[in-house]
Amino acid sequence: MLPFLVLGLLYAGGATALDNGVGKLPALGFNTWNIYQCDYTADELLQQARAMVDRGLLEAGYNIFMLDDCYSLRERNAQGRIVEDPKKFPHGMKSFTKALADLGFRAGIYSDAGYRTCAGYPGSYGHESEDLETFADWGFDYLKYDNCNIPPDNVTQENVYGRYVRMVDAIRDRAEKTKTRPFQLALCEWGWQQPWIWGHRLGQSWRTGGDIRPWWSALASILNQASFIASATNFYAHNDFDMLEVGNTGRGTPPGNLTYDEAKSHFTAWALLKSPLLIGSDMAAASKETIEILTNKDVLKISQDPNVGESIAPFRWGYNRDYTWDPAHPAEYWTGNSSYGVVFMVLNTANARREMSFDLAESWAIRAGRAYNVYDMWSHTNNGTVVRNMTITLPPRGVTALLLTDAGPEPAGLPPCAAQAASQCALPDGSRPRS
């Protein structure tokens, strides 16, 4: 048993290295992959960055510009260093990141814990420290770290966790040596080994599944998994459900077919579940409706709540019995706390208009016996006061996002116990009250 004990201690040492203060809140920004994949130039990417400034996305908080795969030459140079592709970056990578910084963006970059990236470019296995130095010298401070082309087990003898620890240690060592802010690390492990259990030990976010696709069935499948792991999210630790596909995805992936209501549901769920919000759609060509969805200040302020780090979580499945695994119909009734009130998200997963009802006391964050003011985070209106329950009509695959704040004791004359507690409600003498 001794070798396993020693290995566990080594992992534990690396695990604490990333408790370093970066990435407290979910990352907001832009990712190049779903639009361009490998087909881009620096000028095209800067066009997207300028569009984000011009259309208010930077001001709304989307301040990370994430450069994904395919930015380098296929082979390292004679010194073993990664070299930027001179055709894509004719003025060099430093010039590119400086242009981003001048616009107001932090720069993120991509690498891989294997020999090669997913697209076949140099990976960082065995080169963790030198690659990190290259990335820092180029002007990056955020790293998306993938899991393709990994060495055989008899070479690494480490598994996924151990291969990620190598980069974690490199980040820690560089920060200590240079007295600089550590890199923010986004693990892209795809959920094979349940990173929602251990990812917080190593990075600030972790992918929970495969690549997103811009159609409803893909989003519903991701939310189905999220229904079971929402509680893993907190400050410095975020389930990453992959990119936002709210608008046109461009030439990198098939065109999306989300309706307006589906796009609202996508953005609302990702934001309130506190996933990183990295836009994977063409912002230069985005519609007015797409920009309005992405810049919803009421929803974004829950994502970026400085005092409450937990995600919303289901309190009832709705379409299915609770805890049913159904990729087409995830949990529909969600709640959580925030600095601004109790959050409710109700999601209609059916392809038909529905009336959807819930008791307020189904939410753990509600105080039973109180009335609540209702604020709608999409209409941005105060919608009166509710007592005990609510009924909402939602369009197919539509969503509502509500903030409830205390409005004082509920009116006299109601039954003495809310429905959720009625079966065990008792008076001081142990008798049951009459309803």
Coordinates of C-alpha atoms in Angstrom, one line a residue:
M1 CA 0.0 0.0 0.0
L2 CA 3.0 2.4 0.5
P3 CA 3.3 3.4 -3.2
F4 CA -0.3 4.5 -3.3
L5 CA 0.0 6.4 -0.1
V6 CA 3.1 8.3 -1.4
L7 CA 1.3 9.0 -4.7
G8 CA -1.7 10.4 -2.8
L9 CA 0.6 12.7 -0.8
L10 CA 2.3 14.0 -3.9
Y11 CA -1.1 14.7 -5.5
A12 CA -2.2 16.5 -2.3
G13 CA 0.8 18.7 -2.5
G14 CA 0.0 19.8 -6.0
A15 CA -3.6 20.1 -5.2
T16 CA -3.1 23.0 -2.7
A17 CA -0.8 24.9 -5.1
L18 CA -3.7 26.6 -7.0
D19 CA -5.4 28.1 -3.9
N20 CA -4.0 31.4 -5.1
G21 CA -6.8 33.9 -5.4
V22 CA -7.3 34.0 -9.2
G23 CA -10.6 33.2 -10.8
K24 CA -12.9 33.8 -7.8
L25 CA -15.8 34.5 -10.1
P26 CA -16.8 32.7 -13.4
A27 CA -14.7 33.9 -16.4
L28 CA -16.5 36.1 -18.9
G29 CA -15.1 36.5 -22.4
F30 CA -14.8 35.2 -25.9
N31 CA -13.3 31.9 -27.4
T32 CA -12.1 31.6 -30.9
W33 CA -12.7 27.9 -31.5
N34 CA -16.3 27.5 -32.5
I35 CA -16.2 30.3 -35.0
Y36 CA -12.8 29.7 -36.6
Q37 CA -11.3 26.4 -35.4
C38 CA -7.9 26.6 -37.1
D39 CA -8.8 29.0 -39.9
Y40 CA -8.1 32.5 -38.7
T41 CA -5.6 35.4 -38.7
A42 CA -4.8 37.9 -36.0
D43 CA -6.6 40.6 -37.9
E44 CA -9.8 38.5 -37.9
L45 CA -9.6 37.9 -34.2
L46 CA -9.0 41.5 -33.4
Q47 CA -12.1 42.3 -35.5
Q48 CA -14.1 40.2 -33.0
A49 CA -12.4 42.0 -30.1
R50 CA -13.3 45.4 -31.5
A51 CA -16.9 44.2 -32.1
M52 CA -17.1 43.2 -28.5
V53 CA -16.0 46.7 -27.4
D54 CA -18.3 48.5 -29.9
R55 CA -21.4 46.4 -29.0
G56 CA -21.0 46.8 -25.2
L57 CA -19.8 43.3 -24.3
L58 CA -16.5 44.4 -22.8
E59 CA -18.4 47.0 -20.7
A60 CA -20.8 44.2 -19.6
G61 CA -17.8 42.2 -18.2
Y62 CA -16.6 40.0 -21.0
N63 CA -13.0 40.8 -20.6
I64 CA -11.1 37.6 -21.4
F65 CA -10.2 37.0 -25.1
M66 CA -9.4 33.3 -25.3
L67 CA -7.1 32.1 -28.2
D68 CA -7.8 28.4 -28.7
D69 CA -5.9 25.8 -30.7
C70 CA -3.8 26.1 -33.9
Y71 CA -1.9 29.3 -33.2
S72 CA 1.6 27.8 -33.5
L73 CA 3.8 26.0 -35.9
R74 CA 3.4 22.2 -36.1
E75 CA 6.8 21.6 -34.5
R76 CA 8.9 23.3 -31.7
N77 CA 12.1 25.2 -32.6
A78 CA 15.6 23.9 -32.0
Q79 CA 15.4 25.2 -28.4
G80 CA 12.3 23.2 -27.7
R81 CA 10.0 26.3 -27.7
I82 CA 6.6 26.7 -29.2
V83 CA 6.6 29.2 -32.0
E84 CA 3.6 31.3 -33.1
D85 CA 2.5 30.8 -36.7
P86 CA 4.0 33.7 -38.7
K87 CA 1.2 33.6 -41.3
K88 CA -1.5 34.0 -38.6
F89 CA 0.5 36.4 -36.5
P90 CA 2.8 38.3 -38.9
H91 CA 3.6 40.9 -36.3
G92 CA 4.2 38.3 -33.5
M93 CA 2.2 37.1 -30.6
K94 CA 3.3 40.0 -28.3
S95 CA 1.8 42.5 -30.8
F96 CA -1.5 40.6 -30.8
T97 CA -1.8 40.5 -27.0
K98 CA -0.8 44.1 -26.8
A99 CA -3.6 45.0 -29.2
L100 CA -6.0 43.1 -27.0
A101 CA -4.8 44.8 -23.8
D102 CA -5.1 48.2 -25.5
L103 CA -8.8 47.4 -26.1
G104 CA -9.2 46.3 -22.5
F105 CA -9.0 42.5 -22.7
R106 CA -7.0 39.9 -20.7
A107 CA -5.5 37.3 -23.0
G108 CA -6.1 33.6 -22.6
I109 CA -4.3 30.8 -24.5
Y110 CA -4.8 27.1 -25.1
S111 CA -2.5 24.1 -24.5
D112 CA -2.8 20.4 -23.8
A113 CA -1.6 17.9 -21.2
G114 CA -0.5 15.5 -23.9
Y115 CA 2.2 15.3 -26.6
R116 CA -0.1 17.1 -29.1
T117 CA -3.1 19.4 -28.9
C118 CA -6.4 18.1 -30.1
A119 CA -5.7 19.6 -33.6
G120 CA -2.2 18.2 -33.7
Y121 CA 0.0 21.1 -32.6
P122 CA 2.7 20.9 -29.8
G123 CA 1.2 19.9 -26.5
S124 CA 2.8 20.7 -23.1
Y125 CA 3.4 17.3 -21.6
G126 CA 7.1 17.3 -20.6
H127 CA 7.3 21.1 -21.4
E128 CA 5.0 22.5 -18.7
S129 CA 7.4 25.1 -17.3
E130 CA 9.0 26.3 -20.5
D131 CA 5.6 26.6 -22.2
L132 CA 4.2 28.6 -19.3
E133 CA 7.2 30.9 -19.6
T134 CA 6.5 31.3 -23.3
F135 CA 2.8 32.1 -22.7
A136 CA 3.7 34.6 -20.0
D137 CA 6.3 36.3 -22.3
W138 CA 3.7 36.5 -25.0
G139 CA 1.3 38.3 -22.7
F140 CA -1.2 35.6 -21.6
D141 CA -2.4 35.0 -18.0
Y142 CA -5.3 32.5 -18.5
L143 CA -4.7 28.9 -19.7
K144 CA -7.3 26.5 -21.1
Y145 CA -5.7 23.0 -20.7
D146 CA -7.0 20.2 -22.8
N147 CA -6.6 16.4 -22.6
C148 CA -5.8 15.0 -26.1
N149 CA -3.0 12.8 -27.4
I150 CA -1.9 11.8 -23.9
P151 CA 1.1 9.5 -23.3
P152 CA 0.5 5.8 -22.6
D153 CA -0.3 4.8 -19.1
N154 CA 3.1 3.0 -18.7
V155 CA 4.8 6.3 -19.5
T156 CA 3.0 8.7 -17.3
Q157 CA 1.8 6.3 -14.5
E158 CA -0.2 9.3 -13.4
N159 CA -3.8 9.3 -14.9
V160 CA -5.6 12.5 -15.8
Y161 CA -5.2 14.1 -12.4
G162 CA -1.5 13.6 -12.2
R163 CA -0.9 15.0 -15.7
Y164 CA -2.8 18.2 -14.7
V165 CA -0.8 18.4 -11.5
R166 CA 2.3 18.9 -13.6
M167 CA 1.0 22.2 -15.0
V168 CA -0.4 23.2 -11.6
D169 CA 3.0 22.9 -10.1
A170 CA 4.6 24.8 -13.0
I171 CA 2.0 27.6 -12.4
R172 CA 2.8 27.7 -8.7
D173 CA 6.5 27.6 -9.1
R174 CA 6.6 30.4 -11.7
A175 CA 4.4 32.6 -9.5
E176 CA 6.7 32.1 -6.5
K177 CA 9.8 32.6 -8.5
T178 CA 8.7 35.7 -10.4
K179 CA 6.5 37.2 -7.6
T180 CA 3.8 37.6 -10.2
R181 CA 0.1 36.8 -10.3
P182 CA -0.5 33.1 -11.1
F183 CA -2.1 31.9 -14.3
Q184 CA -5.8 31.2 -14.1
L185 CA -6.3 27.5 -15.1
A186 CA -9.3 26.1 -16.9
L187 CA -9.2 22.3 -17.1
C188 CA -10.7 20.8 -20.3
E189 CA -11.0 17.2 -19.2
W190 CA -14.5 16.5 -20.7
G191 CA -15.9 14.9 -17.6
W192 CA -14.4 11.4 -18.2
Q193 CA -13.2 11.2 -14.6
Q194 CA -15.7 13.4 -12.8
P195 CA -13.7 16.6 -12.5
W196 CA -16.5 18.2 -10.5
I197 CA -15.3 16.0 -7.6
W198 CA -11.6 17.0 -7.8
G199 CA -11.2 19.9 -10.2
H200 CA -11.3 22.5 -7.5
R201 CA -8.0 21.2 -6.2
L202 CA -6.2 22.1 -9.4
G203 CA -8.0 24.8 -11.4
Q204 CA -10.6 27.5 -11.3
S205 CA -13.0 25.7 -13.7
W206 CA -13.4 22.3 -15.3
R207 CA -15.2 21.1 -18.3
T208 CA -18.0 18.6 -17.4
G209 CA -18.5 17.0 -20.9
G210 CA -17.8 17.1 -24.6
D211 CA -17.9 20.0 -27.0
I212 CA -21.1 22.0 -27.1
R213 CA -23.2 22.1 -30.3
P214 CA -25.6 25.0 -31.2
W215 CA -28.9 23.2 -31.0
W216 CA -31.4 22.5 -28.3
S217 CA -30.8 18.8 -27.8
A218 CA -27.1 19.4 -27.0
L219 CA -28.0 22.1 -24.5
A220 CA -30.6 20.0 -22.8
S221 CA -28.1 17.1 -22.5
I222 CA -25.6 19.4 -20.8
L223 CA -28.3 20.7 -18.4
N224 CA -29.3 17.1 -17.6
Q225 CA -25.8 16.4 -16.3
A226 CA -25.7 19.8 -14.6
S227 CA -28.9 18.8 -12.7
F228 CA -26.8 16.3 -10.7
I229 CA -23.6 18.3 -10.1
A230 CA -24.6 21.9 -9.6
S231 CA -23.5 21.9 -6.0
A232 CA -19.8 21.5 -7.1
T233 CA -19.6 25.2 -8.0
N234 CA -18.4 27.9 -5.6
F235 CA -15.9 30.7 -5.5
Y236 CA -12.7 29.8 -7.4
A237 CA -14.4 26.5 -8.5
H238 CA -16.8 26.4 -11.5
N239 CA -18.5 23.6 -13.5
D240 CA -17.8 24.6 -17.1
F241 CA -20.6 23.7 -19.5
D242 CA -18.6 24.9 -22.5
M243 CA -19.1 27.9 -24.7
L244 CA -22.1 30.2 -25.1
E245 CA -23.7 29.5 -28.5
V246 CA -26.3 32.2 -28.5
G247 CA -25.8 33.6 -32.0
N248 CA -24.3 32.6 -35.3
T249 CA -21.4 30.3 -34.8
G250 CA -19.6 31.3 -38.0
R251 CA -17.6 28.9 -40.2
G252 CA -16.0 26.7 -37.5
T253 CA -19.1 24.6 -36.5
P254 CA -22.5 23.9 -38.1
P255 CA -24.8 26.9 -38.0
G256 CA -27.0 27.1 -34.9
N257 CA -30.7 26.8 -35.0
L258 CA -31.7 28.0 -31.5
T259 CA -34.9 30.0 -31.3
Y260 CA -34.9 33.3 -29.4
D261 CA -36.5 31.5 -26.3
E262 CA -34.0 28.7 -26.5
A263 CA -31.1 31.2 -26.7
K264 CA -32.4 33.0 -23.6
S265 CA -32.7 29.6 -21.7
H266 CA -29.1 28.7 -22.7
F267 CA -27.7 32.0 -21.5
T268 CA -29.8 32.1 -18.3
A269 CA -28.9 28.6 -17.3
W270 CA -25.2 29.0 -17.9
A271 CA -25.1 32.3 -16.0
L272 CA -27.1 31.3 -13.0
L273 CA -25.3 28.0 -12.8
K274 CA -22.1 30.1 -12.7
S275 CA -20.4 28.4 -15.6
P276 CA -17.7 30.4 -17.3
L277 CA -19.3 32.5 -20.0
L278 CA -17.0 32.4 -23.0
I279 CA -18.9 33.4 -26.2
G280 CA -18.4 31.0 -29.1
S281 CA -20.5 33.0 -31.6
D282 CA -19.6 35.7 -34.2
M283 CA -20.0 39.0 -32.4
A284 CA -19.2 41.1 -35.5
A285 CA -22.3 39.7 -37.2
A286 CA -24.5 39.2 -34.1
S287 CA -28.1 40.4 -34.1
K288 CA -29.4 43.0 -31.8
E289 CA -31.4 40.3 -30.0
T290 CA -28.2 38.2 -29.4
I291 CA -26.4 41.2 -27.9
E292 CA -29.4 42.0 -25.6
I293 CA -29.4 38.4 -24.3
L294 CA -25.6 38.4 -23.7
T295 CA -25.6 41.8 -21.9
N296 CA -28.6 41.2 -19.5
K297 CA -27.2 43.0 -16.5
D298 CA -29.7 41.4 -14.0
V299 CA -28.7 37.9 -15.0
L300 CA -25.0 38.7 -15.2
K301 CA -24.9 40.2 -11.7
I302 CA -26.0 36.8 -10.3
S303 CA -23.1 35.2 -12.3
Q304 CA -20.7 37.7 -10.9
D305 CA -22.1 38.0 -7.3
P306 CA -19.2 39.0 -5.1
N307 CA -20.6 37.6 -1.9
V308 CA -22.4 34.3 -2.9
G309 CA -20.4 31.8 -4.9
E310 CA -22.8 28.8 -5.0
S311 CA -24.7 27.9 -8.2
I312 CA -28.5 27.5 -8.3
A313 CA -29.6 23.9 -8.0
P314 CA -32.8 21.9 -8.7
F315 CA -35.5 21.7 -6.2
R316 CA -37.8 19.7 -8.5
W317 CA -37.4 18.0 -11.8
G318 CA -40.9 18.8 -13.1
Y319 CA -41.2 17.0 -16.4
N320 CA -39.8 13.9 -14.8
R321 CA -39.8 12.4 -11.4
D322 CA -37.0 13.9 -9.3
Y323 CA -33.5 12.6 -10.0
T324 CA -34.5 11.2 -13.4
W325 CA -31.6 11.0 -15.9
D326 CA -33.1 12.3 -19.1
P327 CA -30.9 14.1 -21.7
A328 CA -34.0 15.5 -23.4
H329 CA -35.7 16.8 -20.2
P330 CA -33.4 18.0 -17.4
A331 CA -34.6 19.5 -14.1
E332 CA -36.9 22.4 -14.7
Y333 CA -37.2 24.1 -11.2
W334 CA -34.1 25.6 -9.8
T335 CA -33.3 28.0 -6.9
G336 CA -30.4 29.5 -5.0
N337 CA -29.3 32.4 -2.9
S338 CA -27.7 35.7 -3.9
S339 CA -26.8 39.1 -2.6
Y340 CA -29.9 40.5 -4.2
G341 CA -32.6 38.0 -3.2
V342 CA -33.6 34.4 -3.6
V343 CA -33.1 33.2 -7.2
F344 CA -35.6 31.1 -9.1
M345 CA -35.1 29.7 -12.6
V346 CA -38.0 27.8 -14.2
L347 CA -37.2 26.1 -17.5
N348 CA -39.8 24.6 -19.8
T349 CA -38.0 21.7 -21.5
A350 CA -41.1 20.7 -23.5
N351 CA -41.7 21.7 -27.1
A352 CA -45.1 23.2 -26.1
R353 CA -46.4 26.2 -24.1
R354 CA -47.0 25.2 -20.5
E355 CA -48.2 26.6 -17.2
M356 CA -45.6 25.8 -14.5
S357 CA -46.3 26.1 -10.8
F358 CA -44.3 25.8 -7.6
D359 CA -44.5 26.4 -3.9
L360 CA -42.1 29.1 -2.6
A361 CA -41.2 26.9 0.3
E362 CA -39.8 24.3 -2.0
S363 CA -36.7 26.5 -2.1
W364 CA -34.4 26.0 0.8
A365 CA -33.6 29.8 0.7
I366 CA -37.2 30.9 1.3
R367 CA -38.5 31.8 4.7
A368 CA -41.9 30.1 5.1
G369 CA -44.7 32.3 6.4
R370 CA -43.5 35.4 4.5
A371 CA -44.7 37.2 1.5
Y372 CA -42.2 38.0 -1.3
N373 CA -41.7 40.8 -3.8
V374 CA -41.1 39.4 -7.4
Y375 CA -38.5 40.9 -9.8
D376 CA -38.3 39.5 -13.3
M377 CA -34.7 39.5 -14.6
W378 CA -35.8 39.4 -18.2
S379 CA -38.5 42.1 -18.3
H380 CA -36.6 44.1 -15.6
T381 CA -39.9 44.8 -13.9
N382 CA -41.3 44.5 -10.4
N383 CA -44.2 42.1 -10.7
G384 CA -46.0 42.5 -7.4
T385 CA -46.1 40.3 -4.3
V386 CA -46.6 36.6 -4.0
V387 CA -47.6 34.3 -1.1
R388 CA -46.8 30.6 -0.9
N389 CA -46.9 29.7 -4.6
M390 CA -46.5 30.9 -8.1
T391 CA -47.8 29.9 -11.6
I392 CA -45.9 31.0 -14.7
T393 CA -46.7 30.4 -18.4
L394 CA -43.6 29.7 -20.5
P395 CA -43.2 29.3 -24.3
P396 CA -41.6 26.1 -25.7
R397 CA -38.1 25.7 -24.2
G398 CA -38.5 29.1 -22.6
V399 CA -37.2 30.3 -19.2
T400 CA -38.0 32.7 -16.4
A401 CA -35.4 34.1 -14.0
L402 CA -36.8 35.7 -10.9
L403 CA -35.5 37.4 -7.8
L404 CA -37.7 37.2 -4.7
T405 CA -37.2 39.6 -1.7
D406 CA -38.9 39.6 1.6
A407 CA -42.1 41.6 1.8
G408 CA -43.0 40.9 5.4
P409 CA -45.3 38.4 7.1
E410 CA -47.9 36.7 4.9
P411 CA -51.5 37.8 5.3
A412 CA -53.6 36.4 8.3
G413 CA -56.2 33.7 7.7
L414 CA -54.1 31.3 5.6
P415 CA -53.6 27.7 6.7
P416 CA -51.0 27.6 9.4
C417 CA -48.4 25.7 7.4
A418 CA -47.1 25.9 3.9
A419 CA -47.9 22.9 1.7
Q420 CA -44.3 21.5 1.8
A421 CA -44.3 21.3 5.6
A422 CA -48.0 20.5 6.2
S423 CA -47.5 16.7 6.7
Q424 CA -45.2 17.3 9.7
C425 CA -46.7 20.6 11.0
A426 CA -47.5 20.5 14.7
L427 CA -48.6 22.8 17.5
P428 CA -46.6 23.1 20.8
D429 CA -48.7 20.3 22.4
G430 CA -48.0 18.0 19.5
S431 CA -51.4 18.2 17.9
R432 CA -51.9 18.9 14.2
P433 CA -53.4 22.3 13.3
R434 CA -56.7 22.4 11.3
S435 CA -56.2 23.8 7.8

